[in-house]
């Protein structure tokens, strides 16, 4: 029964991720989840420990930190409207109440240290003391710009910090592949395994980080959502794609290499959307056990 409730809430989370800048109502969220509107709010809070509108507000405000830090071309009214607030005054009150600092003061503080804002390691807190004059990556690496089309995946989701993700990883993977196999979605050479990080660790709250473990769907297959398996679209557009062949303990370096050596150095602007990893091999099949992975970072056009 828990899977049934989780599945409905995950659908609502996906809907909010794509529509947080619009007017989101409790009735619409209840419809997306497939729950009665009379019970939806209580179910949502029981699963996520936040009311639906508290959750929407938090997601909007966490996105505002990105915009305030990296989008200097947007004034307070632009940021407020982009995030679905009615005006800058409403946004400012909500921001100050949540973060105990005004958005203008936050932007001023961040502007004095803008380079560090880009140190976004997916697996750990940013390491501010690392000397990036040294190349810590010894494996094969290449970086390219590519425009991709939207595509569909099936997924299982974890909510919590990356330590708890590691503890749950084997069980999550077993669920993902078992459910995909039941639907005939597994085809040799046609599936890619993807890890999606929905929350920016620079701005988010650790115990609320969402990670989706996904499989791409072969073009001649049709998937369906179940209580254990979700379905969503990965946003198309321009991406910076880094290819790495690394050990398991080098992921942090790979992510920071992407941001420090390519996004900052080449003056690219990250798009306000989630990055992801595409795994290209089973390291157990490799003589050197290296992991071949492509890291996708969405960019503004």
mmCIF file of C-alpha atoms in Angstrom:
data_model
loop_
_atom_site.group_PDB
_atom_site.id
_atom_site.type_symbol
_atom_site.label_atom_id
_atom_site.label_comp_id
_atom_site.label_asym_id
_atom_site.label_seq_id
_atom_site.Cartn_x
_atom_site.Cartn_y
_atom_site.Cartn_z
ATOM 1 C CA UNK A 1 0.000 0.000 0.000
ATOM 2 C CA UNK A 2 2.908 2.361 0.713
ATOM 3 C CA UNK A 3 4.045 1.960 -2.909
ATOM 4 C CA UNK A 4 0.592 3.071 -4.056
ATOM 5 C CA UNK A 5 0.840 6.313 -2.092
ATOM 6 C CA UNK A 6 4.476 6.923 -3.088
ATOM 7 C CA UNK A 7 3.621 6.506 -6.768
ATOM 8 C CA UNK A 8 0.887 9.147 -6.581
ATOM 9 C CA UNK A 9 3.113 11.592 -4.716
ATOM 10 C CA UNK A 10 5.966 11.068 -7.201
ATOM 11 C CA UNK A 11 3.619 12.040 -10.032
ATOM 12 C CA UNK A 12 2.797 15.246 -8.180
ATOM 13 C CA UNK A 13 6.499 15.975 -7.631
ATOM 14 C CA UNK A 14 7.163 15.561 -11.354
ATOM 15 C CA UNK A 15 4.233 17.855 -12.157
ATOM 16 C CA UNK A 16 5.529 20.513 -9.738
ATOM 17 C CA UNK A 17 9.050 20.302 -11.208
ATOM 18 C CA UNK A 18 7.659 21.243 -14.624
ATOM 19 C CA UNK A 19 5.064 23.782 -13.460
ATOM 20 C CA UNK A 20 6.371 25.534 -10.333
ATOM 21 C CA UNK A 21 6.272 28.867 -12.196
ATOM 22 C CA UNK A 22 2.543 28.509 -12.821
ATOM 23 C CA UNK A 23 -0.552 28.590 -10.633
ATOM 24 C CA UNK A 24 -0.632 25.191 -8.893
ATOM 25 C CA UNK A 25 -3.814 24.275 -7.040
ATOM 26 C CA UNK A 26 -4.508 21.540 -4.500
ATOM 27 C CA UNK A 27 -7.307 20.245 -6.709
ATOM 28 C CA UNK A 28 -4.959 19.847 -9.668
ATOM 29 C CA UNK A 29 -2.348 18.066 -7.537
ATOM 30 C CA UNK A 30 -4.993 15.716 -6.166
ATOM 31 C CA UNK A 31 -6.089 14.938 -9.725
ATOM 32 C CA UNK A 32 -2.493 14.206 -10.786
ATOM 33 C CA UNK A 33 -1.986 11.927 -7.774
ATOM 34 C CA UNK A 34 -5.281 10.102 -8.317
ATOM 35 C CA UNK A 35 -6.449 10.788 -4.767
ATOM 36 C CA UNK A 36 -9.680 12.340 -3.515
ATOM 37 C CA UNK A 37 -9.225 16.064 -2.981
ATOM 38 C CA UNK A 38 -10.709 15.609 0.482
ATOM 39 C CA UNK A 39 -7.820 13.364 1.549
ATOM 40 C CA UNK A 40 -4.977 14.483 -0.713
ATOM 41 C CA UNK A 41 -3.373 17.049 1.592
ATOM 42 C CA UNK A 42 -3.230 14.641 4.537
ATOM 43 C CA UNK A 43 -1.780 11.849 2.389
ATOM 44 C CA UNK A 44 0.822 14.197 0.902
ATOM 45 C CA UNK A 45 1.901 15.421 4.336
ATOM 46 C CA UNK A 46 2.022 11.874 5.709
ATOM 47 C CA UNK A 47 4.441 10.845 2.933
ATOM 48 C CA UNK A 48 6.666 13.955 2.709
ATOM 49 C CA UNK A 49 6.179 15.643 6.096
ATOM 50 C CA UNK A 50 5.134 18.856 4.330
ATOM 51 C CA UNK A 51 1.778 20.118 3.181
ATOM 52 C CA UNK A 52 1.384 20.364 -0.624
ATOM 53 C CA UNK A 53 1.667 24.155 -0.645
ATOM 54 C CA UNK A 54 4.611 24.111 1.771
ATOM 55 C CA UNK A 55 6.329 21.776 -0.666
ATOM 56 C CA UNK A 56 5.517 23.979 -3.694
ATOM 57 C CA UNK A 57 6.733 27.051 -1.818
ATOM 58 C CA UNK A 58 9.993 25.348 -0.818
ATOM 59 C CA UNK A 59 10.713 24.207 -4.379
ATOM 60 C CA UNK A 60 10.057 27.727 -5.681
ATOM 61 C CA UNK A 61 12.286 29.306 -3.055
ATOM 62 C CA UNK A 62 15.110 26.834 -3.629
ATOM 63 C CA UNK A 63 14.932 27.623 -7.349
ATOM 64 C CA UNK A 64 15.055 31.312 -6.460
ATOM 65 C CA UNK A 65 18.495 30.808 -4.887
ATOM 66 C CA UNK A 66 19.788 29.619 -8.240
ATOM 67 C CA UNK A 67 18.260 32.585 -10.093
ATOM 68 C CA UNK A 68 19.515 35.124 -7.565
ATOM 69 C CA UNK A 69 23.015 33.653 -7.685
ATOM 70 C CA UNK A 70 23.424 33.071 -11.407
ATOM 71 C CA UNK A 71 20.893 35.207 -13.279
ATOM 72 C CA UNK A 72 22.156 38.729 -12.671
ATOM 73 C CA UNK A 73 20.121 39.838 -15.709
ATOM 74 C CA UNK A 74 16.872 39.219 -13.767
ATOM 75 C CA UNK A 75 15.583 41.778 -11.264
ATOM 76 C CA UNK A 76 13.410 40.869 -8.257
ATOM 77 C CA UNK A 77 10.176 41.214 -10.200
ATOM 78 C CA UNK A 78 11.535 38.976 -12.973
ATOM 79 C CA UNK A 79 12.540 36.325 -10.426
ATOM 80 C CA UNK A 80 9.198 36.524 -8.615
ATOM 81 C CA UNK A 81 7.135 36.122 -11.780
ATOM 82 C CA UNK A 82 9.394 33.362 -13.124
ATOM 83 C CA UNK A 83 8.691 31.348 -9.979
ATOM 84 C CA UNK A 84 4.932 31.871 -9.872
ATOM 85 C CA UNK A 85 4.736 34.598 -7.205
ATOM 86 C CA UNK A 86 2.221 37.365 -7.896
ATOM 87 C CA UNK A 87 4.773 40.154 -7.412
ATOM 88 C CA UNK A 88 8.190 40.952 -5.921
ATOM 89 C CA UNK A 89 6.747 41.984 -2.544
ATOM 90 C CA UNK A 90 5.085 38.593 -2.012
ATOM 91 C CA UNK A 91 8.275 36.836 -3.109
ATOM 92 C CA UNK A 92 10.458 38.958 -0.807
ATOM 93 C CA UNK A 93 8.257 38.233 2.225
ATOM 94 C CA UNK A 94 8.237 34.489 1.529
ATOM 95 C CA UNK A 95 12.003 34.417 0.934
ATOM 96 C CA UNK A 96 12.835 36.348 4.114
ATOM 97 C CA UNK A 97 10.490 34.227 6.210
ATOM 98 C CA UNK A 98 12.026 30.987 4.908
ATOM 99 C CA UNK A 99 15.736 31.933 4.793
ATOM 100 C CA UNK A 100 15.830 34.740 7.387
ATOM 101 C CA UNK A 101 17.509 37.061 4.890
ATOM 102 C CA UNK A 102 16.129 39.285 2.156
ATOM 103 C CA UNK A 103 16.631 38.163 -1.468
ATOM 104 C CA UNK A 104 18.486 41.385 -2.289
ATOM 105 C CA UNK A 105 20.914 40.835 0.591
ATOM 106 C CA UNK A 106 21.369 37.192 -0.421
ATOM 107 C CA UNK A 107 22.194 38.271 -3.992
ATOM 108 C CA UNK A 108 24.639 40.896 -2.716
ATOM 109 C CA UNK A 109 26.451 38.333 -0.563
ATOM 110 C CA UNK A 110 26.630 35.809 -3.389
ATOM 111 C CA UNK A 111 27.928 38.371 -5.896
ATOM 112 C CA UNK A 112 31.126 38.729 -3.859
ATOM 113 C CA UNK A 113 31.879 35.023 -4.192
ATOM 114 C CA UNK A 114 30.336 34.009 -7.515
ATOM 115 C CA UNK A 115 32.933 31.427 -8.525
ATOM 116 C CA UNK A 116 32.241 29.203 -5.549
ATOM 117 C CA UNK A 117 28.571 29.124 -6.488
ATOM 118 C CA UNK A 118 29.464 26.806 -9.342
ATOM 119 C CA UNK A 119 31.106 24.143 -7.187
ATOM 120 C CA UNK A 120 28.190 21.741 -7.325
ATOM 121 C CA UNK A 121 29.261 18.194 -6.541
ATOM 122 C CA UNK A 122 26.337 15.861 -6.826
ATOM 123 C CA UNK A 123 27.602 13.377 -4.276
ATOM 124 C CA UNK A 124 29.088 15.570 -1.566
ATOM 125 C CA UNK A 125 29.239 19.057 -0.130
ATOM 126 C CA UNK A 126 31.368 21.343 -2.325
ATOM 127 C CA UNK A 127 35.046 21.135 -1.417
ATOM 128 C CA UNK A 128 36.076 24.784 -1.218
ATOM 129 C CA UNK A 129 39.721 24.027 -0.499
ATOM 130 C CA UNK A 130 40.457 21.862 -3.541
ATOM 131 C CA UNK A 131 43.231 23.247 -5.749
ATOM 132 C CA UNK A 132 41.845 23.134 -9.259
ATOM 133 C CA UNK A 133 45.219 23.967 -10.824
ATOM 134 C CA UNK A 134 45.863 20.251 -10.394
ATOM 135 C CA UNK A 135 44.044 17.756 -12.617
ATOM 136 C CA UNK A 136 42.756 15.130 -10.211
ATOM 137 C CA UNK A 137 41.240 13.003 -12.980
ATOM 138 C CA UNK A 138 43.496 10.380 -14.490
ATOM 139 C CA UNK A 139 40.854 8.565 -16.579
ATOM 140 C CA UNK A 140 39.696 9.309 -20.117
ATOM 141 C CA UNK A 141 37.594 12.453 -20.388
ATOM 142 C CA UNK A 142 36.080 14.599 -23.089
ATOM 143 C CA UNK A 143 33.446 17.336 -23.109
ATOM 144 C CA UNK A 144 31.071 18.403 -25.865
ATOM 145 C CA UNK A 145 27.997 20.550 -26.443
ATOM 146 C CA UNK A 146 24.960 18.783 -27.853
ATOM 147 C CA UNK A 147 21.276 19.538 -28.333
ATOM 148 C CA UNK A 148 19.103 16.547 -27.437
ATOM 149 C CA UNK A 149 15.419 15.775 -27.841
ATOM 150 C CA UNK A 150 13.061 15.048 -24.972
ATOM 151 C CA UNK A 151 12.916 11.350 -24.109
ATOM 152 C CA UNK A 152 11.009 9.060 -21.778
ATOM 153 C CA UNK A 153 12.270 6.943 -18.891
ATOM 154 C CA UNK A 154 10.824 4.697 -16.208
ATOM 155 C CA UNK A 155 12.141 5.214 -12.702
ATOM 156 C CA UNK A 156 12.217 4.440 -9.008
ATOM 157 C CA UNK A 157 12.847 7.324 -6.619
ATOM 158 C CA UNK A 158 14.722 7.863 -3.386
ATOM 159 C CA UNK A 159 14.229 10.824 -1.033
ATOM 160 C CA UNK A 160 17.036 11.546 1.424
ATOM 161 C CA UNK A 161 20.742 12.304 1.537
ATOM 162 C CA UNK A 162 23.306 10.446 -0.538
ATOM 163 C CA UNK A 163 24.403 8.269 2.382
ATOM 164 C CA UNK A 164 20.898 6.832 2.701
ATOM 165 C CA UNK A 165 20.770 6.523 -1.104
ATOM 166 C CA UNK A 166 23.862 4.310 -0.990
ATOM 167 C CA UNK A 167 22.234 2.093 1.638
ATOM 168 C CA UNK A 168 19.049 1.728 -0.446
ATOM 169 C CA UNK A 169 20.742 1.475 -3.829
ATOM 170 C CA UNK A 170 20.732 -2.302 -4.280
ATOM 171 C CA UNK A 171 17.058 -2.609 -3.335
ATOM 172 C CA UNK A 172 16.070 0.267 -5.617
ATOM 173 C CA UNK A 173 17.963 -1.205 -8.552
ATOM 174 C CA UNK A 174 16.380 -4.609 -8.027
ATOM 175 C CA UNK A 175 12.926 -3.000 -8.058
ATOM 176 C CA UNK A 176 13.717 -0.979 -11.199
ATOM 177 C CA UNK A 177 14.943 -3.920 -13.255
ATOM 178 C CA UNK A 178 12.359 -6.385 -11.944
ATOM 179 C CA UNK A 179 9.466 -4.052 -12.804
ATOM 180 C CA UNK A 180 10.966 -3.157 -16.202
ATOM 181 C CA UNK A 181 11.397 -6.843 -17.037
ATOM 182 C CA UNK A 182 7.746 -7.550 -16.199
ATOM 183 C CA UNK A 183 6.752 -5.016 -18.866
ATOM 184 C CA UNK A 184 9.186 -6.342 -21.471
ATOM 185 C CA UNK A 185 11.202 -3.116 -21.446
ATOM 186 C CA UNK A 186 14.640 -4.733 -21.183
ATOM 187 C CA UNK A 187 16.426 -5.234 -24.500
ATOM 188 C CA UNK A 188 20.166 -5.947 -24.766
ATOM 189 C CA UNK A 189 22.045 -2.897 -26.007
ATOM 190 C CA UNK A 190 18.927 -0.676 -26.083
ATOM 191 C CA UNK A 191 18.564 0.436 -22.457
ATOM 192 C CA UNK A 192 20.629 3.068 -20.715
ATOM 193 C CA UNK A 193 20.707 3.425 -16.954
ATOM 194 C CA UNK A 194 20.374 7.034 -15.790
ATOM 195 C CA UNK A 195 20.643 8.707 -12.399
ATOM 196 C CA UNK A 196 18.809 12.038 -12.087
ATOM 197 C CA UNK A 197 19.469 14.519 -9.277
ATOM 198 C CA UNK A 198 16.400 16.733 -8.937
ATOM 199 C CA UNK A 199 17.740 19.038 -6.239
ATOM 200 C CA UNK A 200 20.811 21.246 -6.331
ATOM 201 C CA UNK A 201 22.956 20.244 -3.318
ATOM 202 C CA UNK A 202 24.248 23.812 -3.102
ATOM 203 C CA UNK A 203 20.765 25.087 -2.290
ATOM 204 C CA UNK A 204 18.663 22.124 -1.142
ATOM 205 C CA UNK A 205 18.122 20.364 2.168
ATOM 206 C CA UNK A 206 19.987 17.060 2.475
ATOM 207 C CA UNK A 207 17.185 14.900 3.840
ATOM 208 C CA UNK A 208 14.882 16.124 1.055
ATOM 209 C CA UNK A 209 17.178 15.434 -1.915
ATOM 210 C CA UNK A 210 15.341 13.464 -4.617
ATOM 211 C CA UNK A 211 17.231 10.974 -6.781
ATOM 212 C CA UNK A 212 15.567 9.025 -9.597
ATOM 213 C CA UNK A 213 17.174 5.822 -10.870
ATOM 214 C CA UNK A 214 15.929 5.389 -14.425
ATOM 215 C CA UNK A 215 15.959 3.202 -17.512
ATOM 216 C CA UNK A 216 15.464 4.510 -21.029
ATOM 217 C CA UNK A 217 12.704 2.798 -23.001
ATOM 218 C CA UNK A 218 13.370 1.120 -26.393
ATOM 219 C CA UNK A 219 11.541 2.887 -29.222
ATOM 220 C CA UNK A 220 9.271 -0.106 -29.947
ATOM 221 C CA UNK A 221 8.205 -0.574 -26.311
ATOM 222 C CA UNK A 222 5.377 0.988 -24.353
ATOM 223 C CA UNK A 223 5.674 1.455 -20.609
ATOM 224 C CA UNK A 224 3.026 1.941 -17.981
ATOM 225 C CA UNK A 225 3.176 3.328 -14.486
ATOM 226 C CA UNK A 226 2.697 0.964 -11.576
ATOM 227 C CA UNK A 227 2.739 1.363 -7.827
ATOM 228 C CA UNK A 228 6.492 0.764 -7.892
ATOM 229 C CA UNK A 229 7.533 2.164 -11.278
ATOM 230 C CA UNK A 230 7.093 5.784 -12.359
ATOM 231 C CA UNK A 231 7.355 7.308 -15.829
ATOM 232 C CA UNK A 232 8.566 10.773 -16.859
ATOM 233 C CA UNK A 233 10.009 12.860 -19.682
ATOM 234 C CA UNK A 234 13.606 14.097 -19.616
ATOM 235 C CA UNK A 235 13.767 17.681 -20.817
ATOM 236 C CA UNK A 236 15.387 18.288 -24.182
ATOM 237 C CA UNK A 237 17.580 21.251 -25.131
ATOM 238 C CA UNK A 238 21.241 22.191 -25.038
ATOM 239 C CA UNK A 239 23.499 20.158 -22.747
ATOM 240 C CA UNK A 240 27.172 20.092 -21.884
ATOM 241 C CA UNK A 241 28.088 16.401 -21.904
ATOM 242 C CA UNK A 242 31.244 15.156 -20.235
ATOM 243 C CA UNK A 243 32.469 11.613 -20.879
ATOM 244 C CA UNK A 244 34.520 10.050 -18.096
ATOM 245 C CA UNK A 245 36.102 6.686 -17.368
ATOM 246 C CA UNK A 246 36.617 6.772 -13.614
ATOM 247 C CA UNK A 247 36.676 4.902 -10.347
ATOM 248 C CA UNK A 248 33.692 5.047 -8.000
ATOM 249 C CA UNK A 249 35.483 7.561 -5.747
ATOM 250 C CA UNK A 250 36.104 10.021 -8.612
ATOM 251 C CA UNK A 251 32.532 11.126 -9.296
ATOM 252 C CA UNK A 252 32.890 14.258 -7.171
ATOM 253 C CA UNK A 253 36.001 15.222 -9.118
ATOM 254 C CA UNK A 254 34.242 14.588 -12.439
ATOM 255 C CA UNK A 255 31.310 16.836 -11.536
ATOM 256 C CA UNK A 256 33.540 19.606 -10.230
ATOM 257 C CA UNK A 257 35.763 19.302 -13.300
ATOM 258 C CA UNK A 258 32.705 19.901 -15.495
ATOM 259 C CA UNK A 259 31.673 23.030 -13.630
ATOM 260 C CA UNK A 260 35.086 24.509 -12.898
ATOM 261 C CA UNK A 261 36.996 23.757 -16.095
ATOM 262 C CA UNK A 262 34.163 24.014 -18.612
ATOM 263 C CA UNK A 263 31.101 25.883 -17.411
ATOM 264 C CA UNK A 264 32.997 28.662 -15.619
ATOM 265 C CA UNK A 265 36.002 28.761 -17.951
ATOM 266 C CA UNK A 266 33.856 28.795 -21.106
ATOM 267 C CA UNK A 267 31.317 31.212 -19.553
ATOM 268 C CA UNK A 268 28.302 28.942 -20.054
ATOM 269 C CA UNK A 269 25.125 29.499 -18.048
ATOM 270 C CA UNK A 270 23.575 26.378 -16.435
ATOM 271 C CA UNK A 271 19.868 26.050 -17.157
ATOM 272 C CA UNK A 272 17.549 25.878 -14.163
ATOM 273 C CA UNK A 273 16.870 22.171 -14.695
ATOM 274 C CA UNK A 274 18.285 18.988 -13.234
ATOM 275 C CA UNK A 275 21.501 17.332 -14.437
ATOM 276 C CA UNK A 276 21.893 13.594 -14.806
ATOM 277 C CA UNK A 277 24.352 10.759 -15.382
ATOM 278 C CA UNK A 278 24.135 8.152 -18.139
ATOM 279 C CA UNK A 279 25.997 4.928 -17.370
ATOM 280 C CA UNK A 280 27.537 3.256 -20.408
ATOM 281 C CA UNK A 281 28.944 -0.023 -19.079
ATOM 282 C CA UNK A 282 28.981 -2.567 -16.288
ATOM 283 C CA UNK A 283 32.336 -1.950 -14.552
ATOM 284 C CA UNK A 284 32.381 -5.559 -13.359
ATOM 285 C CA UNK A 285 32.825 -6.587 -17.006
ATOM 286 C CA UNK A 286 35.884 -4.359 -17.417
ATOM 287 C CA UNK A 287 39.422 -5.512 -16.669
ATOM 288 C CA UNK A 288 40.219 -2.241 -14.870
ATOM 289 C CA UNK A 289 36.693 -1.965 -13.374
ATOM 290 C CA UNK A 290 36.407 1.643 -14.545
ATOM 291 C CA UNK A 291 32.943 3.199 -14.796
ATOM 292 C CA UNK A 292 32.147 4.762 -18.169
ATOM 293 C CA UNK A 293 29.678 7.584 -17.606
ATOM 294 C CA UNK A 294 28.369 10.649 -19.430
ATOM 295 C CA UNK A 295 27.435 13.617 -17.245
ATOM 296 C CA UNK A 296 24.735 15.859 -18.720
ATOM 297 C CA UNK A 297 24.459 19.467 -17.507
ATOM 298 C CA UNK A 298 21.574 21.526 -19.012
ATOM 299 C CA UNK A 299 22.615 24.926 -20.390
ATOM 300 C CA UNK A 300 20.822 28.107 -21.359
ATOM 301 C CA UNK A 301 20.591 28.497 -25.139
#
